[in-house]
Coordinates of C-alpha atoms and ligand atoms in Angstrom, one line a residue:
X1 CA -6.0 -17.8 -17.9
X2 CA -3.6 -17.1 -15.0
X3 CA -5.2 -17.0 -11.4
X4 CA -5.1 -13.6 -10.2
X5 CA -3.7 -12.9 -6.7
X6 CA -4.3 -10.3 -4.2
X7 CA -0.7 -9.1 -3.1
X8 CA 0.6 -6.6 -0.7
X9 CA 4.3 -5.6 -1.5
X10 CA 6.8 -3.6 0.3
X11 CA 4.5 -2.6 3.1
X12 CA 6.7 -1.1 5.7
X13 CA 6.1 -1.9 9.4
X14 CA 8.0 -0.7 12.4
X15 CA 9.4 -3.2 14.9
X16 CA 6.5 -2.4 17.2
X17 CA 4.0 -3.2 14.6
X18 CA 2.8 0.2 13.1
X19 CA 2.3 0.8 9.5
X20 CA 1.7 4.6 9.8
X21 CA 2.6 7.1 12.5
X22 CA -0.2 9.2 14.2
X23 CA -1.8 12.5 13.1
X24 CA -1.8 12.1 9.4
X25 CA -2.3 15.3 7.5
X26 CA -1.1 17.3 4.6
X27 CA 2.2 17.8 6.2
X28 CA 2.5 14.2 7.4
X29 CA 1.0 11.8 4.9
X30 CA 2.5 8.9 6.6
X31 CA 1.8 10.3 10.0
X32 CA 4.3 11.8 12.5
X33 CA 7.4 9.9 12.4
X34 CA 6.0 7.8 9.5
X35 CA 9.0 8.6 7.1
X36 CA 11.2 6.5 9.4
X37 CA 9.3 3.5 8.1
X38 CA 10.3 4.2 4.5
X39 CA 13.9 4.9 4.9
X40 CA 14.7 1.5 3.1
X41 CA 12.8 2.9 0.2
X42 CA 13.9 6.4 0.3
X43 CA 17.6 5.5 0.0
X44 CA 17.1 2.9 -2.9
X45 CA 18.4 3.7 -6.1
X46 CA 15.2 3.0 -7.9
X47 CA 13.2 5.5 -5.7
X48 CA 15.9 8.2 -6.1
X49 CA 16.0 7.8 -9.9
X50 CA 12.2 8.1 -10.0
X51 CA 12.6 11.4 -8.1
X52 CA 15.5 12.7 -10.2
X53 CA 18.2 12.3 -7.6
X54 CA 21.5 10.6 -8.1
X55 CA 23.0 7.5 -6.4
X56 CA 21.3 5.2 -3.9
X57 CA 21.6 1.8 -2.7
X58 CA 21.7 -1.2 -5.2
X59 CA 21.4 -3.9 -2.8
X60 CA 18.3 -6.1 -1.7
X61 CA 16.2 -3.2 -0.6
X62 CA 16.6 -1.7 -4.1
X63 CA 15.7 -5.1 -5.8
X64 CA 12.5 -5.4 -3.8
X65 CA 11.4 -2.0 -4.8
X66 CA 12.3 -2.5 -8.3
X67 CA 10.2 -5.4 -8.8
X68 CA 7.3 -4.2 -6.6
X69 CA 5.3 -3.2 -9.7
X70 CA 5.9 -6.3 -11.8
X71 CA 2.8 -8.0 -13.1
X72 CA 0.2 -5.7 -11.4
X73 CA -2.9 -5.1 -13.5
X74 CA -5.0 -3.0 -10.8
X75 CA -4.5 -1.5 -7.3
X76 CA -6.8 -1.1 -4.2
X77 CA -6.1 1.6 -1.8
X78 CA -7.9 3.0 1.3
X79 CA -9.2 6.4 1.2
X80 CA -6.7 7.8 3.8
X81 CA -3.9 6.5 1.6
X82 CA -5.4 8.4 -1.4
X83 CA -5.1 11.8 0.6
X84 CA -5.7 13.7 3.8
X85 CA -9.4 14.8 3.0
X86 CA -11.9 13.1 5.3
X87 CA -15.8 13.0 5.2
X88 CA -17.9 13.8 2.3
X89 CA -15.8 15.3 -0.6
X90 CA -16.0 19.1 -0.5
X91 CA -15.1 19.2 -4.2
X92 CA -13.1 17.3 -6.8
X93 CA -9.9 19.3 -6.4
X94 CA -7.8 16.6 -4.4
X95 CA -6.5 14.1 -7.0
X96 CA -4.0 12.2 -4.8
X97 CA -0.5 12.9 -3.6
X98 CA 1.1 12.0 -6.6
X99 CA 0.7 14.9 -9.1
X100 CA -0.7 14.7 -12.7
X101 CA 1.0 11.4 -13.3
X102 CA 0.5 8.8 -10.5
X103 CA 3.0 5.9 -10.4
X104 CA 0.1 3.2 -10.8
X105 CA -0.5 3.4 -14.4
X106 CA -3.4 1.0 -14.0
X107 CA -7.1 1.2 -12.6
X108 CA -6.9 2.0 -8.9
X109 CA -10.1 1.3 -6.8
X110 CA -10.2 3.5 -3.7
X111 CA -12.4 2.3 -0.9
X112 CA -14.6 5.1 0.6
X113 CA -18.0 5.7 2.2
X114 CA -18.2 8.8 0.0
X115 CA -19.1 8.6 -3.6
X116 CA -17.2 10.4 -6.1
X117 CA -17.0 10.2 -10.0
X118 CA -13.9 8.3 -11.4
X119 CA -10.9 10.4 -12.1
X120 CA -8.5 9.9 -15.1
X121 CA -5.0 10.8 -14.6
X122 CA -2.0 11.0 -17.0
X123 CA 0.0 7.8 -17.8
X124 CA -2.9 5.3 -17.6
X125 CA -4.1 5.8 -13.8
X126 CA -7.7 6.0 -13.3
X127 CA -9.1 6.3 -9.8
X128 CA -12.6 4.6 -9.1
X129 CA -14.2 5.4 -5.8
X130 CA -15.8 2.1 -4.3
X131 CA -18.7 2.6 -1.7
X132 CA -19.8 -0.9 -1.6
X133 CA -17.0 -2.6 0.6
X134 CA -13.9 -4.7 0.2
X135 CA -15.4 -7.5 -1.8
X136 CA -17.0 -5.2 -4.4
X137 CA -13.5 -3.5 -4.7
X138 CA -11.8 -6.8 -5.2
X139 CA -14.3 -8.0 -7.9
X140 CA -13.9 -4.8 -9.8
X141 CA -10.1 -4.6 -9.4
X142 CA -9.8 -8.4 -10.6
X143 CA -12.1 -7.8 -13.6
X144 CA -10.0 -4.7 -14.5
X145 CA -6.6 -6.4 -14.0
X146 CA -6.9 -8.4 -17.1
X147 CA -5.4 -11.6 -15.7
X148 CA -2.5 -9.8 -13.9
X149 CA -2.3 -9.5 -10.1
X150 CA -4.2 -6.9 -8.0
X151 CA -1.9 -5.0 -5.5
X152 CA -3.3 -3.9 -2.3
X153 CA -1.5 -0.7 -1.5
X154 CA -2.8 0.0 1.9
X155 CA -3.3 1.8 4.1
X156 CA -3.3 -0.1 7.5
X157 CA -7.2 -0.1 8.0
X158 CA -7.7 -1.4 4.4
X159 CA -5.1 -4.2 4.6
X160 CA -6.5 -5.3 8.1
X161 CA -9.9 -5.8 6.5
X162 CA -8.7 -8.0 3.6
X163 CA -6.3 -9.9 6.1
X164 CA -9.4 -10.6 8.4
X165 CA -11.4 -11.9 5.4
X166 CA -8.3 -14.1 4.4
X167 CA -8.4 -12.5 1.0
X168 CA -4.7 -11.6 0.8
X169 CA -2.5 -14.4 -1.0
X170 CA 0.9 -12.7 -0.2
X171 CA 1.8 -10.1 2.3
X172 CA 5.4 -8.7 1.9
X173 CA 6.3 -6.7 4.8
X174 CA 9.4 -4.5 5.1
X175 CA 10.1 -4.6 8.7
X176 CA 12.3 -1.7 9.9
X177 CA 14.4 -1.5 13.1
X178 CA 12.6 1.5 14.3
X179 CA 10.0 2.0 17.1
X180 CA 7.2 4.6 16.5
X181 CA 5.5 4.2 19.8
X182 CA 2.0 5.0 18.3
X183 CA 0.2 5.1 15.0
X184 CA -1.7 2.6 13.0
X185 CA -1.0 -1.1 14.2
X186 CA -1.2 -3.4 11.5
X187 CA -1.7 -6.9 13.0
X188 CA -2.9 -6.2 16.6
X189 CA -5.9 -8.5 17.3
X190 CA -5.4 -10.4 14.1
X191 CA -4.8 -14.1 14.5
X192 CA -2.6 -14.8 11.3
X193 CA -2.2 -18.5 12.1
X194 CA -5.9 -19.1 12.7
X195 CA -6.4 -17.3 9.3
X196 CA -4.1 -19.8 7.7
X197 CA -1.0 -17.5 7.1
X198 CA 2.7 -18.6 7.6
X199 CA 6.1 -17.0 7.0
X200 CA 7.1 -18.4 3.8
X201 CA 10.4 -16.6 3.2
X202 CA 12.4 -13.8 4.8
X203 CA 15.3 -11.9 3.2
X204 CA 17.6 -9.6 5.0
X205 CA 18.0 -6.2 3.2
X206 CA 20.2 -3.3 4.1
X207 CA 17.6 -1.3 6.1
X208 CA 14.7 -3.6 6.5
X209 CA 13.9 -7.5 6.9
X210 CA 11.6 -8.6 4.1
X211 CA 9.1 -11.0 5.4
X212 CA 6.7 -12.7 3.1
X213 CA 3.5 -14.2 4.6
X214 CA 1.5 -16.6 2.6
X215 CA -1.6 -18.5 3.1
X216 CA -1.0 -22.4 3.5
X217 CA -2.2 -24.3 0.5
Ligands
NAP1 N1 3.8 1.4 5.8 C1 3.5 1.4 4.5 O1 4.2 0.9 3.7 C2 2.3 2.2 4.0 C3 1.7 2.0 2.6 C4 0.8 2.6 2.3 C5 0.1 3.6 3.2 N2 0.6 3.7 4.3 C6 0.1 4.9 5.2 O2 -1.2 4.3 5.8 C7 -2.0 5.4 6.3 C8 -3.4 5.2 5.9 O3 -4.0 4.2 6.5 P1 -5.2 4.2 7.3 O4 -5.2 3.0 8.1 O5 -5.4 5.4 8.0 O6 -6.4 4.3 6.1 P2 -6.8 3.5 4.7 O7 -6.8 2.2 5.0 O8 -5.8 4.1 3.9 O9 -8.2 4.2 4.5 C9 -9.2 4.0 5.6 C10 -10.4 4.8 5.1 O10 -10.7 4.2 3.7 C11 -12.3 4.1 3.7 N3 -12.6 2.7 3.9 C12 -11.8 1.6 4.3 N4 -12.4 0.5 4.2 C13 -13.8 0.7 3.7 C14 -14.9 0.0 3.4 N5 -14.9 -1.3 3.6 N6 -16.0 0.6 2.9 C15 -15.9 2.0 2.7 N7 -14.8 2.8 2.9 C16 -13.8 2.1 3.4 C17 -12.6 4.8 4.9 O11 -12.8 6.3 4.6 P3 -14.1 7.1 4.4 O12 -15.1 6.6 5.5 O13 -13.6 8.5 5.1 O14 -14.6 7.3 3.2 C18 -11.5 4.6 5.9 O15 -11.7 5.5 7.0 C19 -1.3 6.7 5.6 O16 -0.5 7.4 6.6 C20 -0.4 6.1 4.7 O17 0.7 7.0 4.2 C21 1.7 3.1 4.8

């Protein structure tokens, strides 16, 4: 049986270290100015095709986006990435940002302090709401992944917890040449070196530099 890895792919980061802008809400899912983080993806052919738009870049950035879903058997998300609803769920009406058929097509484990029944969507995505913390979410996702990798989708607070616990095997950052000034900082206060991470590879894309951090063997 293959060894399951916990992997972060294509996580966009501003040059000043933010993974989301401030003031997330229904109008600003990535926070204010957050979309500047994602321009490398929004201009990629694979993204445009997914959204029914013609054209798009076909270089390195596109290749990164194209392979970001390869070999993934389950996902873990933080509750804020799942949606803008905060506190106890008022009802079951919020079903994620992605419409009836989310792009995951696997089980997805959403970390939250507020219990909720599992939610089955079209195309094989099933959201499970995990209230027992990051280790429980990882155990459940690993079991559900059927020997494939588990992808940690974000957001920032969730990745920070898994990094602090040194549970992430590979962290691919798409570092953008933009300055957000405020928002959710990804790495502030986290000593990656002490946790055993090093830059294993970097690749220049058209609109982002792709940096791969891995745990030293
Ligand atoms: N830069 C990128 O490529 C990228 C990728 C993905 C997402 N994002 C952005 O990141 C932002 C979201 O990040 P975020 O840092 O605000 O939040 P997040 O990590 O998505 O979610 C944090 C929330 O998840 C729940 N949670 C997290 N850890 C938990 C634990 N151990 N036990 C129980 N519940 C737990 C808590 O919600 P409750 O207590 O309310 O239940 C917590 O407030 C969004 O703007 C999203 O668009 C950016």
